[in-house]
mmCIF file of N, CA, C and O in Angstrom:
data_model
loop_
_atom_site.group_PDB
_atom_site.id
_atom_site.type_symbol
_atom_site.label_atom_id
_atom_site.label_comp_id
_atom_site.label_asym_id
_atom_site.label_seq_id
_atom_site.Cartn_x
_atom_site.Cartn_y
_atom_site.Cartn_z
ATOM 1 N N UNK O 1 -7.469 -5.347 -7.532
ATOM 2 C CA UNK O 1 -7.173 -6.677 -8.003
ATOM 3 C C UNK O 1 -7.659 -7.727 -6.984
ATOM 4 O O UNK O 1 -8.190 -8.788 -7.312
ATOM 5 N N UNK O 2 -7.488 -7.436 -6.051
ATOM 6 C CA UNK O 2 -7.615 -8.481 -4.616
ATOM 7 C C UNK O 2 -9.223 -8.003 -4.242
ATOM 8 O O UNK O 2 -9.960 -8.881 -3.795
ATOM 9 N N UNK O 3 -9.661 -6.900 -4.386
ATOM 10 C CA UNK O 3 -10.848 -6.082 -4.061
ATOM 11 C C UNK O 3 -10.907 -6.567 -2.326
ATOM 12 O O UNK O 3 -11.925 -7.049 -1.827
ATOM 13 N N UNK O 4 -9.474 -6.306 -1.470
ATOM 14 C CA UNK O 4 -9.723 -5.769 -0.548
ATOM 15 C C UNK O 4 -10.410 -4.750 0.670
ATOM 16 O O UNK O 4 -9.687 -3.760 0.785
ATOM 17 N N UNK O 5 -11.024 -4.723 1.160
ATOM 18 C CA UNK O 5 -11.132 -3.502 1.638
ATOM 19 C C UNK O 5 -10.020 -1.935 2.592
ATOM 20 O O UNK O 5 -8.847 -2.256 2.783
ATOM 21 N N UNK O 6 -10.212 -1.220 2.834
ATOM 22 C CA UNK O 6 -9.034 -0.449 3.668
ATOM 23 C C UNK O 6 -8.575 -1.219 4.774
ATOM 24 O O UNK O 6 -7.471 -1.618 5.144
ATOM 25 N N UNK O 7 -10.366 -1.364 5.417
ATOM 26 C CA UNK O 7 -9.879 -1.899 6.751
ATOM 27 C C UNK O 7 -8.977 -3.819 6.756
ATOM 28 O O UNK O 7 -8.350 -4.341 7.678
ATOM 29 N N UNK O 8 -9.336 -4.463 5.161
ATOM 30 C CA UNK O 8 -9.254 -5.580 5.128
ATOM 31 C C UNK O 8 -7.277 -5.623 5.100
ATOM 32 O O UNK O 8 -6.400 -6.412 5.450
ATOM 33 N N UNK O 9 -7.350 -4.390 4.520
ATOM 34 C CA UNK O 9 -5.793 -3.771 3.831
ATOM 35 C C UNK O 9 -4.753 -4.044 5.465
ATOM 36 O O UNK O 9 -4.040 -4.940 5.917
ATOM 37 N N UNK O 10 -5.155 -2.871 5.838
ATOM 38 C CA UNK O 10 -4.976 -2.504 7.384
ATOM 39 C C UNK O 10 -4.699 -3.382 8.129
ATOM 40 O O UNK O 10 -3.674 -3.221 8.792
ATOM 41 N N UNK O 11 -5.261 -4.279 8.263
ATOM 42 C CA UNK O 11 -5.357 -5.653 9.097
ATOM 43 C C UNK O 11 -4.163 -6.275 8.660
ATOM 44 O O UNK O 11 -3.263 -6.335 9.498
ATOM 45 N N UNK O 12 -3.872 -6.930 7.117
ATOM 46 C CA UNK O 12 -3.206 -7.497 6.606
ATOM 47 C C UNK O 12 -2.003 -6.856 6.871
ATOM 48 O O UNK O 12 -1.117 -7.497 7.436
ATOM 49 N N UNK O 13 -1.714 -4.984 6.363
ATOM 50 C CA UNK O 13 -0.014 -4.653 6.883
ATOM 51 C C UNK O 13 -0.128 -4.673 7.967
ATOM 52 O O UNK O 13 0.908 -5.284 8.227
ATOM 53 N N UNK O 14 -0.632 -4.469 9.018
ATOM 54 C CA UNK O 14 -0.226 -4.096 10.413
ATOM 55 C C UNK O 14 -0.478 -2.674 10.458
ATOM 56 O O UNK O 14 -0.157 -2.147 11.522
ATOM 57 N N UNK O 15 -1.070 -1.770 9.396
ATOM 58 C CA UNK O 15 -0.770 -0.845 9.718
ATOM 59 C C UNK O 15 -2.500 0.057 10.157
ATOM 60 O O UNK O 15 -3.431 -0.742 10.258
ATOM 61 N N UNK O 16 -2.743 1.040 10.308
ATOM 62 C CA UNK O 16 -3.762 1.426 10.965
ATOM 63 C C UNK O 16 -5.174 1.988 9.623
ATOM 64 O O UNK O 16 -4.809 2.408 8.525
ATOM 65 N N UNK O 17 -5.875 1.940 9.789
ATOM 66 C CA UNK O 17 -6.845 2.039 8.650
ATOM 67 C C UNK O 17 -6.760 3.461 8.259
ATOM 68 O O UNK O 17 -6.662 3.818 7.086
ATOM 69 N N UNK O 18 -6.800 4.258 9.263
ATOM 70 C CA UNK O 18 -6.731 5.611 8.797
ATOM 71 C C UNK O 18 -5.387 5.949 7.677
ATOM 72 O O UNK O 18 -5.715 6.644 6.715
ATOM 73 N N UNK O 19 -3.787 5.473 7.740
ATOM 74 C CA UNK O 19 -2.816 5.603 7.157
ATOM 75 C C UNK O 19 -3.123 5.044 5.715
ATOM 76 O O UNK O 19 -3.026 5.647 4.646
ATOM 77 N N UNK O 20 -3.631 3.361 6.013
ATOM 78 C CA UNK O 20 -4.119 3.266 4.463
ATOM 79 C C UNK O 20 -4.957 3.948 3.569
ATOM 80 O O UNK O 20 -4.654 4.093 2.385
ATOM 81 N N UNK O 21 -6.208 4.466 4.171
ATOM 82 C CA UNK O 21 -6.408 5.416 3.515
ATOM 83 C C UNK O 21 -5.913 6.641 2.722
ATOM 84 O O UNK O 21 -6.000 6.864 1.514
ATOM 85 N N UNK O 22 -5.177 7.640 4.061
ATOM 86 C CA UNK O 22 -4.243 8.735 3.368
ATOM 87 C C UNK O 22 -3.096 8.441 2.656
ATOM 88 O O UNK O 22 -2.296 9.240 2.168
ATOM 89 N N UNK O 23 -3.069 6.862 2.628
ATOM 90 C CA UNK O 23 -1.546 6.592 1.161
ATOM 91 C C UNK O 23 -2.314 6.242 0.126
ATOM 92 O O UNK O 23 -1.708 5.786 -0.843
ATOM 93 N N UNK O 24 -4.072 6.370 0.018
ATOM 94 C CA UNK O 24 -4.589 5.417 -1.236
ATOM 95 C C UNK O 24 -4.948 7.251 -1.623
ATOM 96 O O UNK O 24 -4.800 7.692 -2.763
ATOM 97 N N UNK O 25 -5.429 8.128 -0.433
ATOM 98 C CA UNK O 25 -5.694 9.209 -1.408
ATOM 99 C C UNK O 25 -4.263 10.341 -1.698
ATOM 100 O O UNK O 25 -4.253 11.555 -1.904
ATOM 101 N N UNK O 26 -3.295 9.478 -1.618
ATOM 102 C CA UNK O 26 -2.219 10.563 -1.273
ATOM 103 C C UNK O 26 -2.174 11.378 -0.726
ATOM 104 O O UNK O 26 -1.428 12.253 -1.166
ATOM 105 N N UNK O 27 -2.892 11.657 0.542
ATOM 106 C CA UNK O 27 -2.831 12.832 1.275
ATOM 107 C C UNK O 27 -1.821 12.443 2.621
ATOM 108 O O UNK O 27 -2.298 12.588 3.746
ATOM 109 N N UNK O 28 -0.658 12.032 2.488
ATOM 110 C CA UNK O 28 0.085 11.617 3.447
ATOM 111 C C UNK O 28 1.306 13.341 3.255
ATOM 112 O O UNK O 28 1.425 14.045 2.253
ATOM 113 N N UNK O 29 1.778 13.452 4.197
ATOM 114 C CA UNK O 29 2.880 14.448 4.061
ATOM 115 C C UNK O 29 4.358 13.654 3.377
ATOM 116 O O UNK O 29 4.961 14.111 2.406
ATOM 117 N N UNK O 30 4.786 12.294 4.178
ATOM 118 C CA UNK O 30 5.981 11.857 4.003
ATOM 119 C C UNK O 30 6.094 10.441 2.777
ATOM 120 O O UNK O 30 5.194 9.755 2.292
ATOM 121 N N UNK O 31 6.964 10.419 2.660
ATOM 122 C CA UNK O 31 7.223 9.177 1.216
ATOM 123 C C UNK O 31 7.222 7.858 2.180
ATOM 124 O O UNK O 31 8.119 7.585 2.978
ATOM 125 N N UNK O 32 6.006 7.072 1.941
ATOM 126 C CA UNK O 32 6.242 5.536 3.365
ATOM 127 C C UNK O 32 7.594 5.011 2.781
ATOM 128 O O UNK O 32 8.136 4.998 1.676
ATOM 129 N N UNK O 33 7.846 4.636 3.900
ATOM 130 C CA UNK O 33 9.318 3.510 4.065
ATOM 131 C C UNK O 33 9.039 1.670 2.526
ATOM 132 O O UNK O 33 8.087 1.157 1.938
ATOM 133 N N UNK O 34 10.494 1.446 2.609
ATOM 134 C CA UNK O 34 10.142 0.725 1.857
ATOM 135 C C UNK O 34 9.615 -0.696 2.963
ATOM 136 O O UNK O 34 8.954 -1.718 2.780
ATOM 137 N N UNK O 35 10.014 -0.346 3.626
ATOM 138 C CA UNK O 35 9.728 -1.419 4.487
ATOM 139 C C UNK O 35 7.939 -1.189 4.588
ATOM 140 O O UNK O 35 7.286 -2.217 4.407
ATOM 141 N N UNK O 36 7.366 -0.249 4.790
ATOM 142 C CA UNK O 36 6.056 -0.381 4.542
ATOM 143 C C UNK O 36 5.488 -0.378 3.391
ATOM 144 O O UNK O 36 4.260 -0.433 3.452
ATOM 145 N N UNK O 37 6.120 -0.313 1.938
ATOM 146 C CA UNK O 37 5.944 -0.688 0.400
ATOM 147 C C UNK O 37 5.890 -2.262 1.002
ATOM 148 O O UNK O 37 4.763 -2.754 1.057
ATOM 149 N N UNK O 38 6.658 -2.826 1.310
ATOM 150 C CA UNK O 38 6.785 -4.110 1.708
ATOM 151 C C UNK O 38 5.628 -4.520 1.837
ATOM 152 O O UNK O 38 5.027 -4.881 0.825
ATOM 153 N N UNK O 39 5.151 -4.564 2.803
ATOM 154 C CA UNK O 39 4.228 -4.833 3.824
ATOM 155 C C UNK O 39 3.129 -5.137 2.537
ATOM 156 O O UNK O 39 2.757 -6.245 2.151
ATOM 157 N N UNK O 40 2.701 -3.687 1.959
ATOM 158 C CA UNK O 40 1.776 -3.785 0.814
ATOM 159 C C UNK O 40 1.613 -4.701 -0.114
ATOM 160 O O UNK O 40 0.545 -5.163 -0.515
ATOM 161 N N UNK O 41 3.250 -5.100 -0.635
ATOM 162 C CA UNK O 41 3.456 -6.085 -1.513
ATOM 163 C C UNK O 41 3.300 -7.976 -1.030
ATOM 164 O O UNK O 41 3.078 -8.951 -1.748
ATOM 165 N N UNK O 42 3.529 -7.873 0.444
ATOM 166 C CA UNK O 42 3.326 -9.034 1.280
ATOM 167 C C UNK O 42 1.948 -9.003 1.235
ATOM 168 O O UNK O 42 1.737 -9.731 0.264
ATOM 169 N N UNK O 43 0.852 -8.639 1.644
ATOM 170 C CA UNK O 43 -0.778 -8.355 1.447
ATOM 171 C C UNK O 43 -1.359 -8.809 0.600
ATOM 172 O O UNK O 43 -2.284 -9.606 0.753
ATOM 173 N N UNK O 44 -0.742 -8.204 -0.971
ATOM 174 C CA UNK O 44 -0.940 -8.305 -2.149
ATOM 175 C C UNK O 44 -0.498 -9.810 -2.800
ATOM 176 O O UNK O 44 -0.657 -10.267 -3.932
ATOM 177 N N UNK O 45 0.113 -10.364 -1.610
ATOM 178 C CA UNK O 45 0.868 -11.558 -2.938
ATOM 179 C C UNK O 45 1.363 -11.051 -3.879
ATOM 180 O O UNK O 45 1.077 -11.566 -4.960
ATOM 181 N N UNK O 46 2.229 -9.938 -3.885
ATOM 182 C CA UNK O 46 2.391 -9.732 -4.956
ATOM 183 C C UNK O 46 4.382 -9.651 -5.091
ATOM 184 O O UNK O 46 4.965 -10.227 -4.173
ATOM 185 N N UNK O 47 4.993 -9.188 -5.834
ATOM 186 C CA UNK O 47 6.313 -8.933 -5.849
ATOM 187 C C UNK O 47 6.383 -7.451 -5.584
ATOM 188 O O UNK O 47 5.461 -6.895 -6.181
ATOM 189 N N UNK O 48 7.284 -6.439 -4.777
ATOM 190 C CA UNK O 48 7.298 -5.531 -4.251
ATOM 191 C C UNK O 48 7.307 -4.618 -5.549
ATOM 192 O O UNK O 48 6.608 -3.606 -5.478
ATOM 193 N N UNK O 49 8.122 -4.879 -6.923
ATOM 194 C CA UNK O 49 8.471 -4.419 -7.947
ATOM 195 C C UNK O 49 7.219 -4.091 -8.601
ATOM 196 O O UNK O 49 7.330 -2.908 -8.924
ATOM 197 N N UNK O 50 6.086 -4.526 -8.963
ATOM 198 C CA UNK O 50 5.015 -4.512 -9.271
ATOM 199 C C UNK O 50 4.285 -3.474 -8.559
ATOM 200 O O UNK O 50 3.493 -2.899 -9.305
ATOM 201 N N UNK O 51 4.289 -3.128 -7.597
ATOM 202 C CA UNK O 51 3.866 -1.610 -6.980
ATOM 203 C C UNK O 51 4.575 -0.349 -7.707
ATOM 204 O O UNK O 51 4.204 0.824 -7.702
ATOM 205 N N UNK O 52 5.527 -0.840 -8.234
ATOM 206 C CA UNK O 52 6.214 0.433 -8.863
ATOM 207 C C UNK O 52 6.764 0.444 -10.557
ATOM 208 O O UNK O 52 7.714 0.955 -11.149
ATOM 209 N N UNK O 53 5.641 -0.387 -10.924
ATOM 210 C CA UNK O 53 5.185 -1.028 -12.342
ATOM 211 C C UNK O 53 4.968 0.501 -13.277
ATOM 212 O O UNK O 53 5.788 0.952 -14.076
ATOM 213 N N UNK O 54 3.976 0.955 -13.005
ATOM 214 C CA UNK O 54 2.785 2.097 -13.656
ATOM 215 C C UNK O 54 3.680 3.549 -13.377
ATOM 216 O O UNK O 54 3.492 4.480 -14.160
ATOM 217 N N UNK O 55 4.681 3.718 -12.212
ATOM 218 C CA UNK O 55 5.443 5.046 -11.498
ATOM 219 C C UNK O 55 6.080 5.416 -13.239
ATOM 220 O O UNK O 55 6.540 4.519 -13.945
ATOM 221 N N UNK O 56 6.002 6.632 -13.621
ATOM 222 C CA UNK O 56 6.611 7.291 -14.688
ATOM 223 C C UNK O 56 7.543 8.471 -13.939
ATOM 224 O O UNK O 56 7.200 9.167 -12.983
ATOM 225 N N UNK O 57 9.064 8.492 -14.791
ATOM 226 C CA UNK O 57 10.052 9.139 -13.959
ATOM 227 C C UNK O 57 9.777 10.766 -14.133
ATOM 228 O O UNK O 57 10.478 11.579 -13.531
#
């Protein structure tokens, strides 16, 4: 939507380029914190709820 890049991503949470990556290909071991859902949704302009729009139970 934003057509960010990883590293553009990265920059914006604070968090390290390599992590954004392994949460975009899901290859992470652990469930991120919501506090780093956060972060994503702060980036995004977006509302945090909207990341978890499309999730089917």
């Amino acid at each position: 939507m934003r057509k960010y890049t990883l590293q553009e991503l990265a920059d914006l949470t604070g968090l390290t380029h390599g992590y954004v990556r392994d949460l975009e290909r899901f290859s992470i071991e652990k469930t991120p914190l919501l506090e780093t859902v956060g972060k994503f949704a702060d980036a995004l302009e977006i509302d945090i709820r909207q990341l978890f729009d499309d999730i089917k139970e």
